[in-house]
Short mmCIF file of C-alpha atoms and ligand atoms in Angstrom, two decimals:
data_model
loop_
_atom_site.label_atom_id
_atom_site.label_comp_id
_atom_site.label_asym_id
_atom_site.label_seq_id
_atom_site.Cartn_x
_atom_site.Cartn_y
_atom_site.Cartn_z
CA MET A 1 -7.74 21.20 3.52
CA ILE A 2 -8.87 17.64 4.30
CA THR A 3 -11.64 17.50 6.91
CA THR A 4 -12.45 14.44 8.98
CA ASP A 5 -13.73 13.30 12.36
CA ILE A 6 -10.64 11.37 13.43
CA CYS A 7 -7.16 11.80 12.01
CA ILE A 8 -5.06 8.72 12.65
CA ILE A 9 -1.29 9.11 12.57
CA GLY A 10 0.15 5.76 11.49
CA ALA A 11 -1.42 3.18 9.19
CA GLY A 12 -0.05 0.12 10.98
CA PRO A 13 -2.44 -2.65 12.07
CA VAL A 14 -3.67 -0.66 15.05
CA GLY A 15 -4.34 2.51 13.06
CA LEU A 16 -6.16 0.45 10.43
CA PHE A 17 -8.36 -1.39 12.91
CA SER A 18 -9.29 1.92 14.57
CA VAL A 19 -11.08 2.84 11.34
CA PHE A 20 -13.38 -0.13 11.85
CA GLU A 21 -14.18 0.62 15.48
CA ALA A 22 -14.71 4.30 14.65
CA GLY A 23 -16.89 3.38 11.67
CA LEU A 24 -19.25 1.37 13.86
CA LEU A 25 -19.82 4.60 15.79
CA LYS A 26 -20.27 6.60 12.56
CA MET A 27 -17.00 8.46 12.88
CA ARG A 28 -15.00 9.04 9.68
CA CYS A 29 -11.23 8.57 9.58
CA HIS A 30 -8.26 9.88 7.64
CA LEU A 31 -4.96 8.03 7.97
CA ILE A 32 -1.48 9.44 7.45
CA ASP A 33 1.70 7.41 7.20
CA ALA A 34 5.29 8.30 6.40
CA LEU A 35 5.65 5.06 4.46
CA PRO A 36 4.33 4.81 0.90
CA GLN A 37 2.31 1.71 1.87
CA VAL A 38 -0.04 0.79 4.74
CA GLY A 39 0.71 -1.92 7.32
CA GLY A 40 3.44 -0.38 9.50
CA GLN A 41 6.01 -2.85 10.82
CA LEU A 42 4.12 -5.79 9.31
CA SER A 43 4.54 -4.64 5.72
CA GLU A 44 7.91 -2.96 6.16
CA ILE A 45 9.82 -5.42 8.37
CA TYR A 46 8.20 -8.86 8.15
CA PRO A 47 5.52 -9.14 5.43
CA LYS A 48 6.13 -12.86 4.81
CA LYS A 49 6.46 -14.01 8.42
CA PRO A 50 3.58 -15.96 9.95
CA ILE A 51 1.94 -14.53 13.10
CA TYR A 52 0.39 -17.04 15.51
CA ASP A 53 -1.27 -14.89 18.18
CA ILE A 54 -4.09 -13.13 16.35
CA PRO A 55 -7.34 -14.42 17.88
CA GLY A 56 -9.21 -16.64 15.43
CA PHE A 57 -6.22 -17.03 13.10
CA PRO A 58 -4.07 -20.06 14.03
CA GLU A 59 -1.58 -18.68 11.54
CA VAL A 60 -1.63 -15.61 9.31
CA LYS A 61 1.15 -13.99 7.30
CA ALA A 62 1.79 -10.39 8.30
CA GLN A 63 0.93 -8.94 4.88
CA GLU A 64 -2.20 -11.09 4.73
CA LEU A 65 -3.36 -9.64 8.04
CA VAL A 66 -2.83 -6.13 6.66
CA ASP A 67 -4.76 -7.01 3.48
CA ASN A 68 -7.60 -8.42 5.60
CA LEU A 69 -7.71 -5.28 7.73
CA MET A 70 -7.94 -3.15 4.57
CA GLU A 71 -10.84 -5.33 3.43
CA GLN A 72 -12.52 -5.07 6.83
CA ILE A 73 -12.41 -1.26 6.92
CA ARG A 74 -13.39 -0.70 3.29
CA PRO A 75 -17.10 -0.14 4.07
CA PHE A 76 -16.10 2.91 6.10
CA ASN A 77 -14.28 4.50 3.21
CA PRO A 78 -11.20 5.78 5.02
CA THR A 79 -9.01 8.29 3.19
CA PHE A 80 -5.21 8.18 3.17
CA THR A 81 -2.19 10.45 2.93
CA LEU A 82 0.79 8.14 2.38
CA GLY A 83 4.49 8.93 2.09
CA GLU A 84 4.15 12.04 4.26
CA ARG A 85 5.20 12.56 7.84
CA VAL A 86 3.07 14.51 10.31
CA GLU A 87 5.33 17.27 11.51
CA ARG A 88 3.16 19.55 13.58
CA LEU A 89 -0.28 19.83 15.07
CA LYS A 90 -2.16 22.83 16.34
CA GLN A 91 -5.17 22.84 18.64
CA MET A 92 -7.89 25.32 17.66
CA GLU A 93 -10.05 27.33 20.04
CA ASP A 94 -12.98 24.94 19.64
CA GLY A 95 -10.72 22.03 20.69
CA SER A 96 -10.32 20.58 17.20
CA PHE A 97 -6.93 20.12 15.53
CA ILE A 98 -5.05 20.96 12.36
CA LEU A 99 -2.24 18.59 11.39
CA TYR A 100 0.56 19.60 9.04
CA THR A 101 2.61 17.08 7.05
CA SER A 102 6.09 17.18 5.55
CA ASP A 103 4.53 17.91 2.13
CA ALA A 104 2.40 20.73 3.53
CA THR A 105 -0.85 18.74 3.47
CA GLU A 106 -3.28 20.07 6.10
CA ILE A 107 -5.89 17.97 7.85
CA HIS A 108 -8.61 19.30 10.12
CA ALA A 109 -9.93 16.77 12.67
CA LYS A 110 -12.01 16.73 15.84
CA VAL A 111 -9.88 13.98 17.34
CA VAL A 112 -6.25 12.93 16.81
CA VAL A 113 -5.24 9.31 17.31
CA ILE A 114 -1.52 8.61 17.43
CA ALA A 115 -0.96 5.03 16.28
CA GLY A 116 2.65 5.73 15.40
CA GLY A 117 4.15 2.41 16.49
CA LEU A 118 7.88 2.66 17.02
CA GLY A 119 7.86 5.96 15.18
CA CYS A 120 8.38 7.03 11.60
CA PHE A 121 10.32 4.73 9.37
CA GLU A 122 13.33 6.71 8.26
CA PRO A 123 16.36 5.89 6.15
CA ARG A 124 19.42 4.50 7.92
CA LYS A 125 22.17 7.04 7.39
CA PRO A 126 25.88 6.46 6.92
CA GLU A 127 28.19 8.03 9.51
CA LEU A 128 29.84 10.76 7.45
CA PRO A 129 31.16 14.18 8.45
CA GLN A 130 28.96 17.02 7.09
CA LEU A 131 26.25 14.59 6.01
CA GLU A 132 23.45 16.88 7.19
CA LYS A 133 24.89 19.88 5.37
CA PHE A 134 24.56 18.03 2.06
CA GLU A 135 21.10 16.56 2.65
CA LYS A 136 18.85 17.86 -0.15
CA ARG A 137 22.03 19.39 -1.64
CA GLY A 138 23.20 16.26 -3.34
CA VAL A 139 22.48 13.62 -0.72
CA GLU A 140 19.12 11.89 -1.27
CA TYR A 141 17.81 8.86 0.59
CA MET A 142 15.02 8.04 -1.81
CA VAL A 143 14.47 8.15 -5.54
CA LYS A 144 11.16 9.98 -5.70
CA ASP A 145 11.53 11.41 -9.17
CA PRO A 146 14.14 9.64 -11.35
CA GLU A 147 14.09 12.54 -13.83
CA LYS A 148 15.98 14.60 -11.28
CA PHE A 149 19.00 12.39 -11.96
CA ARG A 150 18.92 12.60 -15.75
CA ASN A 151 22.40 13.28 -17.15
CA LYS A 152 23.86 13.60 -13.65
CA ARG A 153 26.72 11.71 -12.05
CA ILE A 154 25.27 9.49 -9.34
CA VAL A 155 26.91 7.44 -6.62
CA LEU A 156 24.70 4.83 -4.96
CA ALA A 157 25.77 3.10 -1.76
CA GLY A 158 24.44 -0.17 -0.38
CA GLY A 159 24.22 -3.84 -1.24
CA GLY A 160 20.56 -4.78 -0.78
CA ASP A 161 17.77 -5.11 -3.29
CA SER A 162 16.92 -1.43 -3.51
CA ALA A 163 20.55 -0.44 -4.18
CA LEU A 164 20.75 -3.05 -6.96
CA ASP A 165 17.37 -2.18 -8.47
CA TRP A 166 18.01 1.57 -8.52
CA THR A 167 21.47 1.02 -9.99
CA LEU A 168 19.91 -0.90 -12.86
CA PHE A 169 17.20 1.68 -13.34
CA LEU A 170 19.37 4.79 -13.11
CA ALA A 171 22.01 3.28 -15.40
CA ASN A 172 19.69 4.27 -18.26
CA VAL A 173 18.91 7.71 -16.92
CA ALA A 174 22.03 9.18 -15.37
CA GLU A 175 25.21 10.25 -17.12
CA ARG A 176 27.26 7.94 -14.93
CA VAL A 177 26.29 5.56 -12.13
CA THR A 178 28.74 4.26 -9.54
CA LEU A 179 27.66 1.64 -7.01
CA VAL A 180 29.68 1.47 -3.81
CA HIS A 181 29.34 -1.60 -1.61
CA ARG A 182 31.17 -2.65 1.53
CA SER A 183 31.76 -6.29 0.71
CA GLU A 184 33.00 -8.46 -2.11
CA SER A 185 29.64 -9.68 -3.38
CA PHE A 186 25.93 -8.91 -3.21
CA ARG A 187 23.40 -10.66 -1.02
CA GLY A 188 20.40 -9.07 -2.74
CA ALA A 189 18.32 -10.80 -5.44
CA PRO A 190 20.78 -12.93 -7.48
CA ASP A 191 19.46 -11.91 -10.91
CA SER A 192 19.67 -8.17 -10.13
CA ALA A 193 23.17 -8.72 -8.74
CA GLU A 194 24.16 -10.57 -11.91
CA LYS A 195 22.84 -7.78 -14.12
CA VAL A 196 24.73 -5.17 -12.13
CA VAL A 197 27.99 -7.11 -12.46
CA GLU A 198 27.28 -7.54 -16.18
CA LEU A 199 26.75 -3.77 -16.68
CA ALA A 200 30.00 -3.10 -14.85
CA LYS A 201 31.86 -5.53 -17.11
CA GLU A 202 30.43 -3.78 -20.16
CA GLY A 203 31.71 -0.50 -18.71
CA LYS A 204 28.20 0.97 -18.48
CA ILE A 205 28.45 1.56 -14.72
CA ASP A 206 31.27 1.61 -12.18
CA LEU A 207 31.28 -0.88 -9.37
CA VAL A 208 33.45 -0.21 -6.31
CA LEU A 209 33.50 -3.20 -3.96
CA ASN A 210 35.07 -3.64 -0.51
CA ALA A 211 34.65 0.09 -0.08
CA GLN A 212 33.47 2.41 2.69
CA LEU A 213 32.30 5.98 2.14
CA THR A 214 34.58 8.34 4.06
CA GLY A 215 33.66 11.89 3.13
CA LEU A 216 31.70 14.44 1.12
CA GLU A 217 33.09 17.47 -0.73
CA GLY A 218 31.47 20.56 -2.15
CA GLU A 219 30.42 24.13 -1.39
CA ASP A 220 26.67 24.71 -1.78
CA HIS A 221 26.11 21.38 -3.41
CA LEU A 222 27.82 18.00 -3.42
CA LYS A 223 30.76 17.85 -5.83
CA ALA A 224 32.58 14.67 -4.92
CA ILE A 225 32.67 11.80 -2.46
CA THR A 226 35.69 10.10 -1.01
CA LEU A 227 35.90 6.47 -0.06
CA SER A 228 38.40 3.95 1.10
CA THR A 229 38.91 0.67 -0.73
CA SER A 230 40.96 -1.83 1.27
CA GLY A 231 42.90 0.97 2.93
CA GLN A 232 43.42 3.10 -0.21
CA SER A 233 41.50 6.30 -0.58
CA GLN A 234 39.66 7.23 -3.74
CA ARG A 235 37.75 10.31 -4.89
CA ILE A 236 34.74 10.23 -7.22
CA GLU A 237 33.18 13.36 -8.67
CA ALA A 238 29.43 13.21 -8.24
CA ASP A 239 26.32 15.39 -8.35
CA TYR A 240 24.33 13.05 -6.14
CA LEU A 241 24.97 10.45 -3.46
CA ILE A 242 22.09 8.07 -2.79
CA PRO A 243 22.73 5.94 0.31
CA LEU A 244 20.29 3.02 0.34
CA PHE A 245 20.65 1.16 3.64
CA GLY A 246 17.04 0.34 4.47
CA LEU A 247 14.69 1.98 6.95
CA SER A 248 14.47 2.00 10.72
CA PRO A 249 11.86 3.62 12.97
CA LYS A 250 12.53 6.86 14.88
CA LEU A 251 10.07 8.54 17.26
CA GLY A 252 10.42 11.77 15.27
CA PRO A 253 8.23 14.87 15.63
CA ILE A 254 5.77 13.30 18.11
CA ALA A 255 8.38 14.03 20.80
CA ASP A 256 7.78 17.78 20.38
CA TRP A 257 4.01 17.94 20.81
CA ASN A 258 3.97 18.54 24.59
CA LEU A 259 2.78 15.01 25.27
CA ASN A 260 4.00 13.17 28.36
CA ILE A 261 6.69 10.85 27.05
CA ASP A 262 8.52 8.06 28.83
CA LYS A 263 11.34 6.21 27.04
CA ASN A 264 10.12 7.07 23.51
CA ALA A 265 6.49 6.14 24.29
CA VAL A 266 3.44 8.32 24.99
CA GLU A 267 1.96 7.95 28.47
CA VAL A 268 -1.79 7.25 28.45
CA ASN A 269 -4.68 6.72 30.81
CA THR A 270 -5.80 3.09 30.48
CA PHE A 271 -9.42 4.12 30.96
CA ASP A 272 -9.60 5.26 27.34
CA TYR A 273 -5.97 5.57 26.12
CA SER A 274 -6.18 9.35 26.22
CA THR A 275 -3.00 11.41 26.52
CA ASN A 276 -2.43 14.48 28.67
CA ILE A 277 -3.93 16.63 25.86
CA PRO A 278 -7.74 16.32 25.64
CA GLY A 279 -8.74 15.09 22.17
CA ILE A 280 -5.44 13.29 21.51
CA TYR A 281 -5.27 9.53 22.05
CA ALA A 282 -2.30 7.16 21.68
CA ILE A 283 -2.74 3.46 20.93
CA GLY A 284 -0.62 0.50 19.85
CA ASP A 285 3.16 0.27 20.19
CA ILE A 286 3.52 4.05 20.63
CA ASN A 287 1.88 4.20 24.07
CA THR A 288 2.99 3.11 27.50
CA TYR A 289 1.20 2.30 30.76
CA PRO A 290 1.80 -0.11 33.64
CA GLY A 291 1.72 -3.62 32.19
CA LYS A 292 1.93 -2.52 28.52
CA LEU A 293 2.62 -5.30 26.02
CA LYS A 294 3.61 -4.38 22.48
CA LEU A 295 1.26 -6.81 20.75
CA ILE A 296 -1.13 -6.32 17.84
CA LEU A 297 -3.89 -7.90 19.93
CA CYS A 298 -3.43 -5.32 22.70
CA GLY A 299 -3.47 -2.47 20.17
CA PHE A 300 -6.81 -3.71 18.79
CA HIS A 301 -8.31 -3.67 22.29
CA GLU A 302 -6.99 -0.16 22.87
CA ALA A 303 -8.55 0.97 19.58
CA ALA A 304 -12.01 -0.22 20.67
CA LEU A 305 -11.91 1.56 24.03
CA MET A 306 -10.41 4.71 22.51
CA CYS A 307 -13.32 5.04 20.04
CA GLN A 308 -15.91 4.84 22.80
CA SER A 309 -14.24 7.84 24.41
CA ALA A 310 -13.51 9.77 21.18
CA PHE A 311 -17.25 9.71 20.39
CA LYS A 312 -17.90 12.55 22.83
CA TYR A 313 -15.67 14.91 20.81
CA VAL A 314 -17.27 14.00 17.49
CA TYR A 315 -20.90 13.92 18.67
CA PRO A 316 -20.95 16.01 21.86
CA ASP A 317 -24.76 16.08 21.98
CA GLN A 318 -25.38 12.39 21.46
CA LYS A 319 -25.46 9.57 23.93
CA LEU A 320 -23.53 6.50 22.92
CA SER A 321 -25.37 3.20 23.07
CA PHE A 322 -23.27 0.08 22.75
CA LYS A 323 -24.34 -2.48 20.13
CA TYR A 324 -22.86 -5.75 18.87
CA THR A 325 -21.99 -6.01 15.18
CA THR A 326 -24.24 -9.10 15.14
CA VAL A 327 -27.22 -6.89 15.97
CA ASN A 328 -26.76 -4.09 13.45
CA GLY A 329 -24.29 -5.48 10.96
CA VAL A 330 -21.76 -3.14 9.38
CA ASN A 331 -23.44 -0.06 8.00
CA ALA A 332 -21.22 1.39 5.32
CA PHE A 333 -20.88 5.14 4.79
CA MET B 1 29.23 -18.29 33.86
CA VAL B 2 31.05 -16.54 30.99
CA GLN B 3 32.75 -13.18 31.32
CA PHE B 4 33.10 -10.66 28.54
CA SER B 5 33.27 -6.88 28.12
CA VAL B 6 30.88 -4.41 26.57
CA ILE B 7 31.94 -1.01 25.21
CA ASP B 8 28.99 1.37 25.37
CA GLU B 9 28.17 4.31 23.09
CA GLN B 10 30.22 6.66 25.25
CA GLY B 11 33.26 4.40 24.81
CA MET B 12 33.21 3.09 28.40
CA THR B 13 34.08 -0.57 28.95
CA HIS B 14 31.95 -2.63 31.34
CA PRO B 15 32.45 -6.21 32.51
CA VAL B 16 29.43 -8.50 31.96
CA GLU B 17 28.80 -11.97 33.35
CA ALA B 18 26.17 -14.28 31.91
CA PRO B 19 24.96 -17.84 32.51
CA ALA B 20 26.12 -20.15 29.72
CA ASP B 21 23.52 -22.85 30.25
CA MET B 22 20.19 -21.05 29.84
CA GLY B 23 20.01 -20.87 26.08
CA LEU B 24 19.91 -17.06 26.10
CA SER B 25 21.16 -14.88 23.29
CA LEU B 26 23.68 -12.09 23.67
CA MET B 27 20.89 -9.64 22.74
CA GLU B 28 18.75 -10.87 25.65
CA ILE B 29 21.64 -10.45 28.09
CA LEU B 30 22.43 -6.94 26.81
CA LYS B 31 18.79 -5.92 27.10
CA ALA B 32 18.44 -7.44 30.56
CA SER B 33 21.56 -5.53 31.62
CA ASP B 34 19.89 -2.27 30.51
CA TYR B 35 22.14 -1.51 27.56
CA PRO B 36 20.30 0.55 24.91
CA VAL B 37 19.44 -2.37 22.65
CA LEU B 38 15.89 -1.97 21.30
CA ALA B 39 15.57 -5.45 19.76
CA THR B 40 12.57 -4.26 17.77
CA CYS B 41 12.14 -7.56 15.93
CA GLY B 42 12.51 -9.68 19.04
CA GLY B 43 15.57 -11.52 17.77
CA MET B 44 14.71 -12.43 14.19
CA ALA B 45 17.68 -10.78 12.48
CA LEU B 46 15.24 -8.31 10.92
CA CYS B 47 15.89 -4.97 12.62
CA ALA B 48 19.64 -4.72 13.33
CA THR B 49 19.04 -2.72 16.50
CA CYS B 50 21.21 -5.36 18.22
CA HIS B 51 24.18 -4.72 15.90
CA VAL B 52 27.52 -5.20 17.73
CA GLU B 53 31.15 -5.22 16.70
CA PHE B 54 33.53 -7.79 18.15
CA THR B 55 36.78 -5.96 18.77
CA GLU B 56 38.12 -9.18 20.34
CA GLY B 57 36.99 -12.77 20.16
CA LEU B 58 35.22 -12.84 16.79
CA GLU B 59 37.22 -15.84 15.57
CA ARG B 60 35.89 -18.08 18.37
CA LEU B 61 32.23 -17.57 17.38
CA PRO B 62 30.22 -19.89 15.16
CA GLU B 63 29.80 -18.37 11.70
CA ALA B 64 26.86 -16.12 10.93
CA ASN B 65 23.93 -17.66 9.05
CA ASP B 66 22.43 -16.22 5.86
CA ALA B 67 19.72 -14.18 7.57
CA GLU B 68 22.30 -12.49 9.79
CA LEU B 69 24.70 -11.80 6.92
CA ASP B 70 21.86 -10.44 4.74
CA MET B 71 20.84 -7.98 7.45
CA ILE B 72 24.39 -6.87 8.27
CA ASP B 73 25.08 -6.30 4.61
CA THR B 74 22.39 -3.63 4.42
CA LEU B 75 23.79 -1.53 7.29
CA PRO B 76 25.61 1.72 6.62
CA ASN B 77 27.99 1.28 9.56
CA ALA B 78 28.77 -2.42 9.19
CA VAL B 79 32.38 -3.53 9.56
CA ASN B 80 34.05 -6.90 9.06
CA ALA B 81 33.65 -7.75 12.74
CA SER B 82 29.92 -6.86 12.77
CA ARG B 83 27.46 -9.37 14.22
CA LEU B 84 23.84 -9.33 15.37
CA ALA B 85 23.70 -10.04 19.10
CA CYS B 86 20.36 -11.83 18.81
CA GLN B 87 21.96 -14.51 16.64
CA ILE B 88 24.72 -15.32 19.13
CA ARG B 89 24.09 -17.82 21.91
CA ILE B 90 25.71 -17.18 25.26
CA GLY B 91 28.41 -19.83 25.65
CA GLU B 92 32.07 -20.48 26.37
CA HIS B 93 32.94 -19.07 22.95
CA LEU B 94 32.18 -15.60 24.38
CA GLN B 95 34.72 -15.89 27.23
CA ASN B 96 36.91 -12.72 27.25
CA ALA B 97 35.28 -11.30 24.12
CA VAL B 98 35.10 -7.51 23.75
CA ILE B 99 31.87 -6.26 22.24
CA ARG B 100 31.13 -2.72 21.05
CA LEU B 101 27.50 -1.65 20.73
CA ARG B 102 26.77 -0.38 17.21
CA GLY B 103 22.98 -0.54 17.10
CA ASP B 104 20.56 2.28 16.92
CA GLY B 105 19.40 3.00 20.49
CA ASN B 106 16.74 5.49 19.25
C1 FAD C 401 9.79 -9.02 13.31
C2 FAD C 401 8.60 -8.70 14.16
C3 FAD C 401 7.75 -9.71 14.56
C4 FAD C 401 6.61 -9.43 15.33
N1 FAD C 401 5.76 -10.47 15.66
C5 FAD C 401 4.60 -10.19 16.33
C6 FAD C 401 3.66 -11.22 16.66
O1 FAD C 401 3.88 -12.41 16.36
N2 FAD C 401 2.51 -10.88 17.31
C7 FAD C 401 2.24 -9.58 17.68
O2 FAD C 401 1.17 -9.33 18.24
N3 FAD C 401 3.13 -8.58 17.40
C8 FAD C 401 4.31 -8.85 16.75
N4 FAD C 401 5.19 -7.84 16.48
C9 FAD C 401 4.88 -6.49 16.97
C10 FAD C 401 3.85 -5.82 16.06
O3 FAD C 401 4.35 -5.75 14.73
C11 FAD C 401 3.55 -4.43 16.60
O4 FAD C 401 2.98 -4.55 17.87
C12 FAD C 401 2.59 -3.70 15.68
O5 FAD C 401 3.16 -3.47 14.40
C13 FAD C 401 2.16 -2.37 16.29
O6 FAD C 401 1.26 -1.77 15.41
P1 FAD C 401 1.04 -0.21 15.39
O7 FAD C 401 -0.06 -0.01 14.42
O8 FAD C 401 0.91 0.27 16.79
O9 FAD C 401 2.41 0.41 14.86
P2 FAD C 401 3.37 0.14 13.56
O10 FAD C 401 3.08 -1.17 12.93
O11 FAD C 401 4.71 0.40 14.05
O12 FAD C 401 2.91 1.30 12.57
C14 FAD C 401 3.11 2.64 12.92
C15 FAD C 401 3.15 3.50 11.68
O13 FAD C 401 3.13 4.87 12.06
C16 FAD C 401 3.90 5.62 11.17
N5 FAD C 401 4.28 6.89 11.81
C17 FAD C 401 4.85 7.09 13.02
N6 FAD C 401 5.02 8.41 13.27
C18 FAD C 401 4.52 9.06 12.19
C19 FAD C 401 4.41 10.45 11.84
N7 FAD C 401 4.83 11.44 12.63
N8 FAD C 401 3.88 10.75 10.62
C20 FAD C 401 3.44 9.76 9.77
N9 FAD C 401 3.52 8.45 10.06
C21 FAD C 401 4.04 8.10 11.26
C22 FAD C 401 5.08 4.71 10.86
O14 FAD C 401 5.66 5.05 9.61
C23 FAD C 401 4.42 3.32 10.86
O15 FAD C 401 4.09 2.87 9.56
C24 FAD C 401 6.33 -8.11 15.73
C25 FAD C 401 7.21 -7.07 15.34
C26 FAD C 401 8.32 -7.35 14.56
C27 FAD C 401 9.21 -6.24 14.13
S1 FES C 402 16.94 -8.06 17.65
FE1 FES C 402 16.37 -7.47 15.66
S2 FES C 402 18.08 -8.04 14.51
FE2 FES C 402 18.62 -8.71 16.47
#
């Protein structure tokens, strides 16, 4: 089990900056994020867009801000669990918490900080009857281990970069790869698109354009998919369907933790951004209070005040004295 | 003022009226009228939570730009009449249009 002072759910900008504020008060942090990379919305939705309202930065690209935050918190040696979703948390008798992730990682922490933004980034799913029944029984939204698909018949669906890239990759692994796409051409990276079309011409993969998935067939496991191509229906035998339609955030398990929730956001006390459960705080886009603005700047402010309050759970016997960074500098762990 | 109709997620049709001269987008009007449009990206064609389908009136709209087409092309439930409401200005071209909400209301 991982042990830490503060466990931060969400490694977006607000979760990352919390590590710095906590570090100044000698509190250690562990961060968990469902995404395989840090940065939250900035890295996932708009890495190359310039942001203009970060104090002291007339202009900074979203990914650059994330990289800078990582640099800023490095002295405090935060630890990370990435690519796993926090599913459950349990409060112990002494008031501390154990958090459980989707991959059964357990983290013990004195304080929990929810910096979950708009929620967990999850795959966009096609609207298909029985889709849920076949999830993990032939329907996969991610290629975690390509070996799983060796010598199998795979259908990929989607037209973006990841659909193109995985088609190219799996063409050499799977027995047969079929790529299904709704329109006539691809808008993803032109050279990947060209290669895919080339492979199809050589007969190494099947390309089905202007097509919509319509159904799934099978008993315990996927056996075939059906689709419609300009009004005509078609059936393709397949061991796996991999729909790749990008990610979108969903509140997810946080809704079930007995926190006060209003319109997909956690209600907090603006004194210290504490929730209705002592020891659990919520900061950044995930919280709500009168006058809330979903801005990075506001999340940073919330992180600073939250840490002042969290201190009493980590060091119950110590009195907190406030010091500027200019006075003490940054004392690494 | 322009008048058009919105079909919500329950399939109910509602009349909507919007000022044509304020430079607003269809997404902003839908949000202001309390339809479940999250508009996570604030109107940058990056989140698709403002995805709509024009069941009538698509042909009168200006064509979609590359950013809009790129985003729509990644959606699992896109159809030929799919548009992103944040990329559509309120204007006379929307008069009598019928718009079905297709976005993810969370
Ligand atoms: C296109 C766009 C442009 C924007 N422009 C600006 C701007 O110019 N200025 C500005 O200030 N703001 C802007 N924003 C808003 C800004 O991005 C957000 O305010 C900011 O990302 C909030 O940070 P956060 O750390 O609270 O959450 P997020 O960045 O949303 O990160 C939250 C993380 O928590 C993870 N998570 C959630 N639940 C779980 C769970 N149960 N288990 C594991 N992980 C979980 C998610 O996977 C996610 O990575 C913009 C947003 C978008 C989309
Ligand atoms: S508001 Fe995000 S795509 Fe339109």
